[in-house]
PDB file of C-alpha atoms and ligand atoms in Angstrom:
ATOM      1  CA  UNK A 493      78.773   1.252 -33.238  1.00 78.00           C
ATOM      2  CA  UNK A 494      78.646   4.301 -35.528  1.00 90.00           C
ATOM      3  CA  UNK A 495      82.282   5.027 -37.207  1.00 94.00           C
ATOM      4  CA  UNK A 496      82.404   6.831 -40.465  1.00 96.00           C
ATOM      5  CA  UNK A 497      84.437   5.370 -42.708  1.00 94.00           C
ATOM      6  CA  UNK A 498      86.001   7.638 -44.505  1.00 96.00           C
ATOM      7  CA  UNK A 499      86.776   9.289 -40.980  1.00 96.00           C
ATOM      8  CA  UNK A 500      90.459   8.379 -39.274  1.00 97.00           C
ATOM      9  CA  UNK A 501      88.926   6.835 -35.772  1.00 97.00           C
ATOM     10  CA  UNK A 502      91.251   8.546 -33.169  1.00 97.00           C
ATOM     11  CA  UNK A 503      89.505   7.404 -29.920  1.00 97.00           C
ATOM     12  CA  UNK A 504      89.679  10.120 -26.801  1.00 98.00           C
ATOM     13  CA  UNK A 505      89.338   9.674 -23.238  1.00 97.00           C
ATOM     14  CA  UNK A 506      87.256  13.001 -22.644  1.00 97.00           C
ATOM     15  CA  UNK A 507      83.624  10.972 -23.560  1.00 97.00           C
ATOM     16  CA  UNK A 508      80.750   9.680 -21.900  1.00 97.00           C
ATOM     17  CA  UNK A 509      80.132   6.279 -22.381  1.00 96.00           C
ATOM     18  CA  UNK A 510      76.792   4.984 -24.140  1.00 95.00           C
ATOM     19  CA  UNK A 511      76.027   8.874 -22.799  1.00 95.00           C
ATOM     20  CA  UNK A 512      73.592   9.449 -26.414  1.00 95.00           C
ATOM     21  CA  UNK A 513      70.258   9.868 -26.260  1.00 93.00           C
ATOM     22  CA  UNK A 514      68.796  10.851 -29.420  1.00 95.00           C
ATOM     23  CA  UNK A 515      70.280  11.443 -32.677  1.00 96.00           C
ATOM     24  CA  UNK A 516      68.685  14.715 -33.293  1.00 96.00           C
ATOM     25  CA  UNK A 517      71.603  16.170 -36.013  1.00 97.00           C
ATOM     26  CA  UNK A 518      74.948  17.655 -36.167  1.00 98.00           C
ATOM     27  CA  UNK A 519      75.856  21.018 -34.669  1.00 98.00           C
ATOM     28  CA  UNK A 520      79.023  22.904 -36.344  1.00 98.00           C
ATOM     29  CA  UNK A 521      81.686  24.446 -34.763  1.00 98.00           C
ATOM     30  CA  UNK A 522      84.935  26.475 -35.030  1.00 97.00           C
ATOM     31  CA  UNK A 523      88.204  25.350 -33.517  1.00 96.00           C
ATOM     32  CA  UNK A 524      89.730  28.488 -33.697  1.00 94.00           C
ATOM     33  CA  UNK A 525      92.950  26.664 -34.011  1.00 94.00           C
ATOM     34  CA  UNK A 526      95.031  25.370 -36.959  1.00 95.00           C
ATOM     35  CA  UNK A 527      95.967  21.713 -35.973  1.00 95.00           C
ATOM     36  CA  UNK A 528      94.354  18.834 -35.064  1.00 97.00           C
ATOM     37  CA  UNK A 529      92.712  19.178 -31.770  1.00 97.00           C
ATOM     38  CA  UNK A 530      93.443  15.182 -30.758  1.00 97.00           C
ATOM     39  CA  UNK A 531      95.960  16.022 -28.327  1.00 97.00           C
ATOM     40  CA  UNK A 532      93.829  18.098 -26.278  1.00 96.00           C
ATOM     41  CA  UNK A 533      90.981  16.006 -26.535  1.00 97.00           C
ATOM     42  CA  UNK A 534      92.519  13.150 -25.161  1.00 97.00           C
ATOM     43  CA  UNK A 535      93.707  14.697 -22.069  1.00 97.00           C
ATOM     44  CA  UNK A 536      91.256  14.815 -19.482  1.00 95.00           C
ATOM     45  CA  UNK A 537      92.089  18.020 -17.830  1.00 95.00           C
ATOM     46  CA  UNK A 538      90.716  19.538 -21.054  1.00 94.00           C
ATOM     47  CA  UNK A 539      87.360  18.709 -20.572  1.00 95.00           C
ATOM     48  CA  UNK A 540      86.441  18.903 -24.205  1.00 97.00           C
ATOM     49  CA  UNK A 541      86.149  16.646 -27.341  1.00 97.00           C
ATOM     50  CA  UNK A 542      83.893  16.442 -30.062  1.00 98.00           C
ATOM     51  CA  UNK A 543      82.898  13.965 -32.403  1.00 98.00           C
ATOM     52  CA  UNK A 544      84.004  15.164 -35.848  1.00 98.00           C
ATOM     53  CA  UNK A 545      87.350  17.572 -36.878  1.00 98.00           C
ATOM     54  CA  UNK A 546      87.442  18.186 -40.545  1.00 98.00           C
ATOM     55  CA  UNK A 547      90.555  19.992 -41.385  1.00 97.00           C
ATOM     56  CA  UNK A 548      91.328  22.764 -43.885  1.00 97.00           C
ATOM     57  CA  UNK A 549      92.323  20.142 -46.414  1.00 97.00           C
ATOM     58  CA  UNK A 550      88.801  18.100 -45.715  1.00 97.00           C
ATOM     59  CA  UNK A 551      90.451  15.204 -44.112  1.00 97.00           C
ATOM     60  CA  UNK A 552      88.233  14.158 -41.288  1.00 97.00           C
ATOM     61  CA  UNK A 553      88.964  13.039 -37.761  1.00 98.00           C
ATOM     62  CA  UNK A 554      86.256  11.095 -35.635  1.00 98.00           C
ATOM     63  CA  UNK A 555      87.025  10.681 -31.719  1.00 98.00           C
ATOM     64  CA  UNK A 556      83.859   8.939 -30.246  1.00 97.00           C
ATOM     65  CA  UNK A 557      81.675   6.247 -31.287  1.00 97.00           C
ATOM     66  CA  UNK A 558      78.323   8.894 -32.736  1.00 97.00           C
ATOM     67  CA  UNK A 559      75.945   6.272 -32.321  1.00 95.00           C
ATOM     68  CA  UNK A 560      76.388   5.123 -28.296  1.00 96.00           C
ATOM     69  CA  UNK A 561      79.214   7.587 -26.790  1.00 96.00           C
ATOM     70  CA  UNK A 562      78.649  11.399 -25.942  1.00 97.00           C
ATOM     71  CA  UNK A 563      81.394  14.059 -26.688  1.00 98.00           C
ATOM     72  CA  UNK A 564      81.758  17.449 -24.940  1.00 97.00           C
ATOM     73  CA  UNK A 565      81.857  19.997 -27.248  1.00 97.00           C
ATOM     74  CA  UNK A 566      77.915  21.555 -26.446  1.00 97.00           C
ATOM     75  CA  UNK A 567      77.283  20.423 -22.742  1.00 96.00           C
ATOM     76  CA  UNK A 568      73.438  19.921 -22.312  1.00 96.00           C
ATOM     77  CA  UNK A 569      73.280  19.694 -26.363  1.00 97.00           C
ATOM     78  CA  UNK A 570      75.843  16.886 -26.244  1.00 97.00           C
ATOM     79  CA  UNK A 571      73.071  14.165 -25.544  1.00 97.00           C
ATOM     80  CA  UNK A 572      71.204  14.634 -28.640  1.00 97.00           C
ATOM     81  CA  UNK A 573      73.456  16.298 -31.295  1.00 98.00           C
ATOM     82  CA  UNK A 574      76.763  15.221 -32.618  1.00 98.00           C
ATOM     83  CA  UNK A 575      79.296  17.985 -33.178  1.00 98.00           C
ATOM     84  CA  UNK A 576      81.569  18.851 -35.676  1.00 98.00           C
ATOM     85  CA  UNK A 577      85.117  21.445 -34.974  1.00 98.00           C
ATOM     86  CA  UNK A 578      85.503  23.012 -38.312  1.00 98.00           C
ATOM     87  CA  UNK A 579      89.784  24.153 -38.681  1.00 97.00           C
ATOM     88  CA  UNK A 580      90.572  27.701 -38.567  1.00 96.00           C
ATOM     89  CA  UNK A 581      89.310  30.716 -37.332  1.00 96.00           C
ATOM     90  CA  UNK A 582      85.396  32.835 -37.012  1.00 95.00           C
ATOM     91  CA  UNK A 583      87.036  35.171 -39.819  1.00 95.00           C
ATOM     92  CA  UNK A 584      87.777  32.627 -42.278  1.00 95.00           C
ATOM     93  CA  UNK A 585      85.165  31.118 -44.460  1.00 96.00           C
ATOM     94  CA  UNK A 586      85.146  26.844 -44.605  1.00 96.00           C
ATOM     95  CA  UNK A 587      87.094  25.737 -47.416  1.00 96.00           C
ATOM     96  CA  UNK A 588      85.620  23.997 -50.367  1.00 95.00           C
ATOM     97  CA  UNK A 589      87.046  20.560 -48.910  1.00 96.00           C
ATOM     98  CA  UNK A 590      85.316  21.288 -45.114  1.00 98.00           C
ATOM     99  CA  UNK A 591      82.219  22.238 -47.180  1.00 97.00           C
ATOM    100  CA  UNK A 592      82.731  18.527 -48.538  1.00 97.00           C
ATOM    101  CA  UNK A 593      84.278  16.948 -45.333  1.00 97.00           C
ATOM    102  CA  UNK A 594      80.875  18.426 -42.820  1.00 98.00           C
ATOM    103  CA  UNK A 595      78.742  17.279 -46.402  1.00 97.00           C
ATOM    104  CA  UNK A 596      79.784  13.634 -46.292  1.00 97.00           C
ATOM    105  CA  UNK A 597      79.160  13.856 -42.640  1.00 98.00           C
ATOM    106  CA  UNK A 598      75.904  14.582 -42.899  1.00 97.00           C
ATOM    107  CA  UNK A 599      74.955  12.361 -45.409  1.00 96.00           C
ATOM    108  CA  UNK A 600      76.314   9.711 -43.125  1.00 96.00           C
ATOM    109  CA  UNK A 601      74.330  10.667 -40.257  1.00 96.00           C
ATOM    110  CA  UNK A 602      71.416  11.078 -42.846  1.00 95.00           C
ATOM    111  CA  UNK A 603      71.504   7.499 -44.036  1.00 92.00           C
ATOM    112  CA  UNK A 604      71.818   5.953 -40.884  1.00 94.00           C
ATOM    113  CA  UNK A 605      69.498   8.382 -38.925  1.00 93.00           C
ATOM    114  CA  UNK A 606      67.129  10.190 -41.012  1.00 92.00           C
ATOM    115  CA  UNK A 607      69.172  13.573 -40.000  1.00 94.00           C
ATOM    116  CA  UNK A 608      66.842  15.990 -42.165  1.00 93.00           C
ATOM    117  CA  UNK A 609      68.368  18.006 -44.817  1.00 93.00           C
ATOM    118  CA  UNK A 610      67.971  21.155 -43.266  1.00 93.00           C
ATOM    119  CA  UNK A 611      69.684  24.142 -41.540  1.00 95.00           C
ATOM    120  CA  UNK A 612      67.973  25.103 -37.927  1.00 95.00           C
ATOM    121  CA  UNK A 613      68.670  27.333 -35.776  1.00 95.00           C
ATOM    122  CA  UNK A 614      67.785  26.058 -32.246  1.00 96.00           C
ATOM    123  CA  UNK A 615      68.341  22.999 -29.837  1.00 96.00           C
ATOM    124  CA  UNK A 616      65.068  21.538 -30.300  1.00 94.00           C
ATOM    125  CA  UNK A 617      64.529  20.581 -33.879  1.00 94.00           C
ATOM    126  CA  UNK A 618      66.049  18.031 -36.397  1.00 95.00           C
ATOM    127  CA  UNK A 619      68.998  19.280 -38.918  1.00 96.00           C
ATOM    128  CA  UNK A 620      72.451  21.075 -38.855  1.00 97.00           C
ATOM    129  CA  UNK A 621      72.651  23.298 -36.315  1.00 98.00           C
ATOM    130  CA  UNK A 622      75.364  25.742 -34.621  1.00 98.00           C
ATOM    131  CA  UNK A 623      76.823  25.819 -31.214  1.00 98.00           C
ATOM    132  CA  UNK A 624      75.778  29.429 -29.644  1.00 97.00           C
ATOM    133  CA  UNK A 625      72.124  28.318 -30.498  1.00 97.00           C
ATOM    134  CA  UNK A 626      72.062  26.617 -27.400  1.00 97.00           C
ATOM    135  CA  UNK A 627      72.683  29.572 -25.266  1.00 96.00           C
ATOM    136  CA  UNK A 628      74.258  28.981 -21.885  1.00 96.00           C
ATOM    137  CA  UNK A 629      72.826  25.584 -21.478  1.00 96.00           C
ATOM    138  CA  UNK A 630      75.310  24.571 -24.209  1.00 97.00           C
ATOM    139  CA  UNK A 631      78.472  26.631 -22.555  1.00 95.00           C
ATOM    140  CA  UNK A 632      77.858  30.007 -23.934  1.00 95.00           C
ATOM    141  CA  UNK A 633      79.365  30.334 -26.911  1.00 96.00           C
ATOM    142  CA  UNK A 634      77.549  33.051 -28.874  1.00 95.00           C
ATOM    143  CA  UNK A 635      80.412  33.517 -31.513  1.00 95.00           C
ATOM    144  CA  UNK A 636      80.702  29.698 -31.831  1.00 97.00           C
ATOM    145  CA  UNK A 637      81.318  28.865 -35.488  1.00 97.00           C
ATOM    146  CA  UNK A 638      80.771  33.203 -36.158  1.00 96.00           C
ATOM    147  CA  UNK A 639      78.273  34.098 -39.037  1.00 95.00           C
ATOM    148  CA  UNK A 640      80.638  33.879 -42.084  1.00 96.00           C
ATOM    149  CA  UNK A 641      80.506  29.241 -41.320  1.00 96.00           C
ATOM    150  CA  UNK A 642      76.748  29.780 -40.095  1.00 96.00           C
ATOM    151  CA  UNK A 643      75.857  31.233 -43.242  1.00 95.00           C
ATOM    152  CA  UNK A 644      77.420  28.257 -45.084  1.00 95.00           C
ATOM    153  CA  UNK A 645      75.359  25.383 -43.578  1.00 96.00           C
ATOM    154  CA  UNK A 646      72.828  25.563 -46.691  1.00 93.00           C
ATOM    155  CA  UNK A 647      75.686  24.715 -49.238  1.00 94.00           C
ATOM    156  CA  UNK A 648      76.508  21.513 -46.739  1.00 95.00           C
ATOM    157  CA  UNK A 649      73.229  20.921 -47.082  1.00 94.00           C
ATOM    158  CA  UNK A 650      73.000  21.335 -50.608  1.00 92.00           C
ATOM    159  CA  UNK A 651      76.344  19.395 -51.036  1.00 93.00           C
ATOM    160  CA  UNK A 652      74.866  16.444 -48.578  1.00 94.00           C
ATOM    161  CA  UNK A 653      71.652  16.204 -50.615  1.00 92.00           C
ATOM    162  CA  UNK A 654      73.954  15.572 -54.020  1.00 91.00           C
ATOM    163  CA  UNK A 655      75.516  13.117 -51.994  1.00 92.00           C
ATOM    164  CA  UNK A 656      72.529  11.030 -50.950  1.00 91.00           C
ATOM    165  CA  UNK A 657      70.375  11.547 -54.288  1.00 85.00           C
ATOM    166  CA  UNK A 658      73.903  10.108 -55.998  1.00 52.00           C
ATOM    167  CA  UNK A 659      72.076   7.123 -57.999  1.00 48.00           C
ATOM    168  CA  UNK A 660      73.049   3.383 -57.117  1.00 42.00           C
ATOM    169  CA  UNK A 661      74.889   1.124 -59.477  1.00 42.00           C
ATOM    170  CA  UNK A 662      71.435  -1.798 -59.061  1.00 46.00           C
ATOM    171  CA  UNK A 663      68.781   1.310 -59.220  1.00 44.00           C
ATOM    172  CA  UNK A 664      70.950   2.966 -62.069  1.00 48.00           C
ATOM    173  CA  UNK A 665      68.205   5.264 -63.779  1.00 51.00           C
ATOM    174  CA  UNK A 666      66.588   4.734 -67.443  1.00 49.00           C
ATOM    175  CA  UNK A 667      68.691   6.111 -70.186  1.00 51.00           C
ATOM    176  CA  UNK A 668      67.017   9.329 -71.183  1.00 52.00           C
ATOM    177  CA  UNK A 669      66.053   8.105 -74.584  1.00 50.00           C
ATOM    178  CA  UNK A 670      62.699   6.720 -72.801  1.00 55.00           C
ATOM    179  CA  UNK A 671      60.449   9.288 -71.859  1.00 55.00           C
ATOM    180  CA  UNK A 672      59.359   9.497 -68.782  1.00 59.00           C
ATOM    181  CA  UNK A 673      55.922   8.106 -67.814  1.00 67.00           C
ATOM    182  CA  UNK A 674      52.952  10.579 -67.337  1.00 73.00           C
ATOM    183  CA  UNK A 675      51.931  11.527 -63.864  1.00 77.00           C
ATOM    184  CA  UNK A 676      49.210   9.568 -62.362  1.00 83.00           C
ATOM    185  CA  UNK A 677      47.068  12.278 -60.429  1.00 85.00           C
ATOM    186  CA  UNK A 678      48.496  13.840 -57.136  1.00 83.00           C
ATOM    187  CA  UNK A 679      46.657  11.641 -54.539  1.00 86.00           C
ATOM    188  CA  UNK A 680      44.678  14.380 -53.046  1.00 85.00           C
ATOM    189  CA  UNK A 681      46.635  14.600 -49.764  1.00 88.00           C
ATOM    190  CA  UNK A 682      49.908  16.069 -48.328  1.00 90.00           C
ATOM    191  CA  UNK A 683      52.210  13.268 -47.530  1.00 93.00           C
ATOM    192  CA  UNK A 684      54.815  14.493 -44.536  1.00 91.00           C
ATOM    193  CA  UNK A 685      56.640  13.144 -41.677  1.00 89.00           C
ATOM    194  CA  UNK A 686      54.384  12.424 -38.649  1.00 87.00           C
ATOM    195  CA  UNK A 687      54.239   9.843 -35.647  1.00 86.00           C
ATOM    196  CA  UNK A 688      53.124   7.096 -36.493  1.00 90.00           C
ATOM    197  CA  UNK A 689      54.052   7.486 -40.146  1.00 92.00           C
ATOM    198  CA  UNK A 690      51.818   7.750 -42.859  1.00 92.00           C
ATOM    199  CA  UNK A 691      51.515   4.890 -45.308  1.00 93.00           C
ATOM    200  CA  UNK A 692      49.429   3.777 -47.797  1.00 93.00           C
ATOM    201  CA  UNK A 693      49.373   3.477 -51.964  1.00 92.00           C
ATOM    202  CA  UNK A 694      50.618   6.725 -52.728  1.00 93.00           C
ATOM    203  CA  UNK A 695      53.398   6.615 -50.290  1.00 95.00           C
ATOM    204  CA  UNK A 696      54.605   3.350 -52.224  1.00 94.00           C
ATOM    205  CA  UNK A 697      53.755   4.341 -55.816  1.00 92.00           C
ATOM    206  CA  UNK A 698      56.002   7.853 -55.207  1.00 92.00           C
ATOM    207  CA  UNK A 699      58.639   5.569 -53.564  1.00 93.00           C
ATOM    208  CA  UNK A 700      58.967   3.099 -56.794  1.00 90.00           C
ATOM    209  CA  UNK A 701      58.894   6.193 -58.812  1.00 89.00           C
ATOM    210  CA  UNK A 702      61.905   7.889 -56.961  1.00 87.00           C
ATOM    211  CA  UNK A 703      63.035   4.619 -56.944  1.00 86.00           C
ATOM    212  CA  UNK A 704      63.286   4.354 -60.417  1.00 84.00           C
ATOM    213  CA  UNK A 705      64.860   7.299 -60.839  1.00 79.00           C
ATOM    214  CA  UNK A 706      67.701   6.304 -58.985  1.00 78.00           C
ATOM    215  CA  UNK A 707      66.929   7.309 -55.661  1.00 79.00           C
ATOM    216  CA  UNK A 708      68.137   4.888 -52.578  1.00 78.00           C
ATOM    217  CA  UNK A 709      64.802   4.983 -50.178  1.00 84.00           C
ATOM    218  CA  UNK A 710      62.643   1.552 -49.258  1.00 88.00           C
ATOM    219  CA  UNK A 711      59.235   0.462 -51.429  1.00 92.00           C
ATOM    220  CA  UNK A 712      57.864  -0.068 -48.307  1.00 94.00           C
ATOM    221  CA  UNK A 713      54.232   2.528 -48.541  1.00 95.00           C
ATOM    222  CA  UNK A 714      55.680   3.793 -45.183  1.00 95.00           C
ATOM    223  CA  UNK A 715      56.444   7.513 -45.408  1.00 95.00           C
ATOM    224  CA  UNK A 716      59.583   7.547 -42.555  1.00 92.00           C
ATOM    225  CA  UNK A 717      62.422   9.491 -42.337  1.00 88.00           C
ATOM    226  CA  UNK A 718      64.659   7.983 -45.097  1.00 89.00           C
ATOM    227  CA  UNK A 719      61.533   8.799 -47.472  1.00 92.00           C
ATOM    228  CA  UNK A 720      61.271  12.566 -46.275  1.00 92.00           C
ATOM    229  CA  UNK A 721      64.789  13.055 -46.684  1.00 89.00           C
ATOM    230  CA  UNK A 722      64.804  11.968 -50.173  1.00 90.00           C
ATOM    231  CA  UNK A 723      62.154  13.972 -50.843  1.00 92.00           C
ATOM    232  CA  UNK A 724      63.788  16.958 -49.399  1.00 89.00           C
ATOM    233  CA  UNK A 725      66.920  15.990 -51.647  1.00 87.00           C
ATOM    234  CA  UNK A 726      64.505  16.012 -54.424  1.00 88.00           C
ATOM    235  CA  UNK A 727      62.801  19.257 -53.814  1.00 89.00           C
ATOM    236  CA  UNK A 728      65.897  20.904 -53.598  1.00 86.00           C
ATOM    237  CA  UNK A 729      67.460  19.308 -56.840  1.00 82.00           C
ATOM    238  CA  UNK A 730      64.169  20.827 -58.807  1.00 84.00           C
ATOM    239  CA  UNK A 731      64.072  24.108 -56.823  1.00 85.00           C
ATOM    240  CA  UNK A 732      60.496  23.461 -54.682  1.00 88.00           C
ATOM    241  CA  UNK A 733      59.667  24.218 -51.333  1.00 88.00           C
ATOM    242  CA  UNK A 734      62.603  21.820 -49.696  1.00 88.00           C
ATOM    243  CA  UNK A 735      60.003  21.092 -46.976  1.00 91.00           C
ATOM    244  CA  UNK A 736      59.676  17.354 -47.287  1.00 92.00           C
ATOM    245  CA  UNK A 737      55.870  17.279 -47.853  1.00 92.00           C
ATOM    246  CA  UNK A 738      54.515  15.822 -51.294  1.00 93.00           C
ATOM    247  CA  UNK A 739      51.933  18.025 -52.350  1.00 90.00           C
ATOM    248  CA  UNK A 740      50.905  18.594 -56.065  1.00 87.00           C
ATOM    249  CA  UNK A 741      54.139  19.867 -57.704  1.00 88.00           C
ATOM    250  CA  UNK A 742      56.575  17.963 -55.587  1.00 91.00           C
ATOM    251  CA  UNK A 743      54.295  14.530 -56.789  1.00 91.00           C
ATOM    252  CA  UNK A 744      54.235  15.872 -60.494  1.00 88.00           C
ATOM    253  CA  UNK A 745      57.632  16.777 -60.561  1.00 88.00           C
ATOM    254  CA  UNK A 746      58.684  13.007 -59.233  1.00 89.00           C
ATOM    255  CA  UNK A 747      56.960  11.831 -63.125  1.00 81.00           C
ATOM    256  CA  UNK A 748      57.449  15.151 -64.946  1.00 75.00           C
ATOM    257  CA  UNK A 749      60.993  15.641 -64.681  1.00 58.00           C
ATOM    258  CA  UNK A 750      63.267  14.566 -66.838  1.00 55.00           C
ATOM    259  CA  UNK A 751      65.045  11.207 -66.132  1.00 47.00           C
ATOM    260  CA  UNK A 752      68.840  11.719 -66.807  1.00 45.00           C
TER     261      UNK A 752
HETATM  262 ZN1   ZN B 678      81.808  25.452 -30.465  1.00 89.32          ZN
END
């Protein structure tokens, strides 16, 4: 069962049971349309749903359950994606509140998949997505959200990584008064997201430290997805490479920052 909460649940008949696969990200759309698309989603000589409708206003509809059900908004990419129909029209820009709506979305798929924190543009890898990426084996929709909503997946990103690095009331971060500790030395090698994972005493000593600072991610020495996605968060938030890997800067910045 995967219902967002701050979504209204509007269950359609257009779905494929327990049809999900893989939870490999989110894949944005355009409804070119200017009301809620429930109605035609629920009839089944349609064909079409989706999982996610965030309207102009940034109120957010969900129609099938993300985490077992599969929607048909990106044929073949409908197994491993979930989809989101943005309001509106190819010539009109997201407004600030879908920016926010398709943001909290992502976060939520984030936390409870390890969706990475990053635009892509094909079927094959992890992150946000667009719907003529997949070609014809997705239906063929080239113009499908258009290049003015393509070109503003990075501030949902952006906005999504604010969301997640948001600290915790029980990890609340040190008042700034104390300074923050110096930076033990960079471990000497690049810590990333493989199969397995990689774990050891670095992994854990960055995760207390990003811990401390307020970041929600396990102590656990195991590098795994909720890890690389905080440290993609992080990277962003200090301007590095947002490429998930702790190397030297991204390690030093994790004890040279500032803790506000
Ligand atoms: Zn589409």
């Amino acid at each position: 069962m995967a219902r967002f909460d701050r979504a209204t649940w509007r269950p359609v008949i257009n779905r494929t049971p327990n049809g999900r696969t893989e939870q490999r990200g989110l894949v944005l759309h355009v409804q070119a349309d200017d009301t809620s698309p429930f109605g035609w989603f629920n009839q089944s000589s349609s064909q079409a749903s989706s999982d996610f409708w965030v309207s102009k206003s940034g109120s957010i509809e969900q129609y099938v359950d993300t985490g077992s059900d599969r929607a048909w908004a990106q044929a073949a990419g409908n197994r491993v994606y979930a989809s989101v129909e943005t309001e509106g029209y190819p010539s009109e820009p997201l407004t600030p509140a879908q920016i926010e709506g398709v943001a909290q979305i992502y976060a939520w798929g984030a936390r409870l998949w390890g969706w990475p924190l990053q635009v892509v543009d094909n079927t094959t890898d992890r992150g946000l997505t667009w719907h003529g990426a997949g070609g014809s084996a997705w239906g063929g929709h080239p113009d499908c959200p258009g290049e003015i909503r393509k070109a503003q997946r990075g501030a949902i990103i952006a906005r999504a990584a604010e969301l997640l690095g948001a600290p915790t009331a029980p990890t609340a971060p040190a008042p700034p008064t104390r300074p923050a500790p110096t930076a033990p030395a960079w471990p000497g090698r690049y810590i990333s997201l493989r199969s397995p994972y990689m774990r050891g005493d670095d992994v854990r000593r960055w995760q207390e430290r990003m811990r401390a600072r307020g970041w929600q991610l396990d102590v656990d020495g195991v590098y795994g997805p909720k890890s690389a996605a905080a440290a993609r968060a992080f990277q962003i938030e200090k301007r590095l490479t947002p490429d998930s890997i702790i190397g030297p800067a991204t390690w030093a910045a994790a004890w040279t920052a500032p803790v506000t």
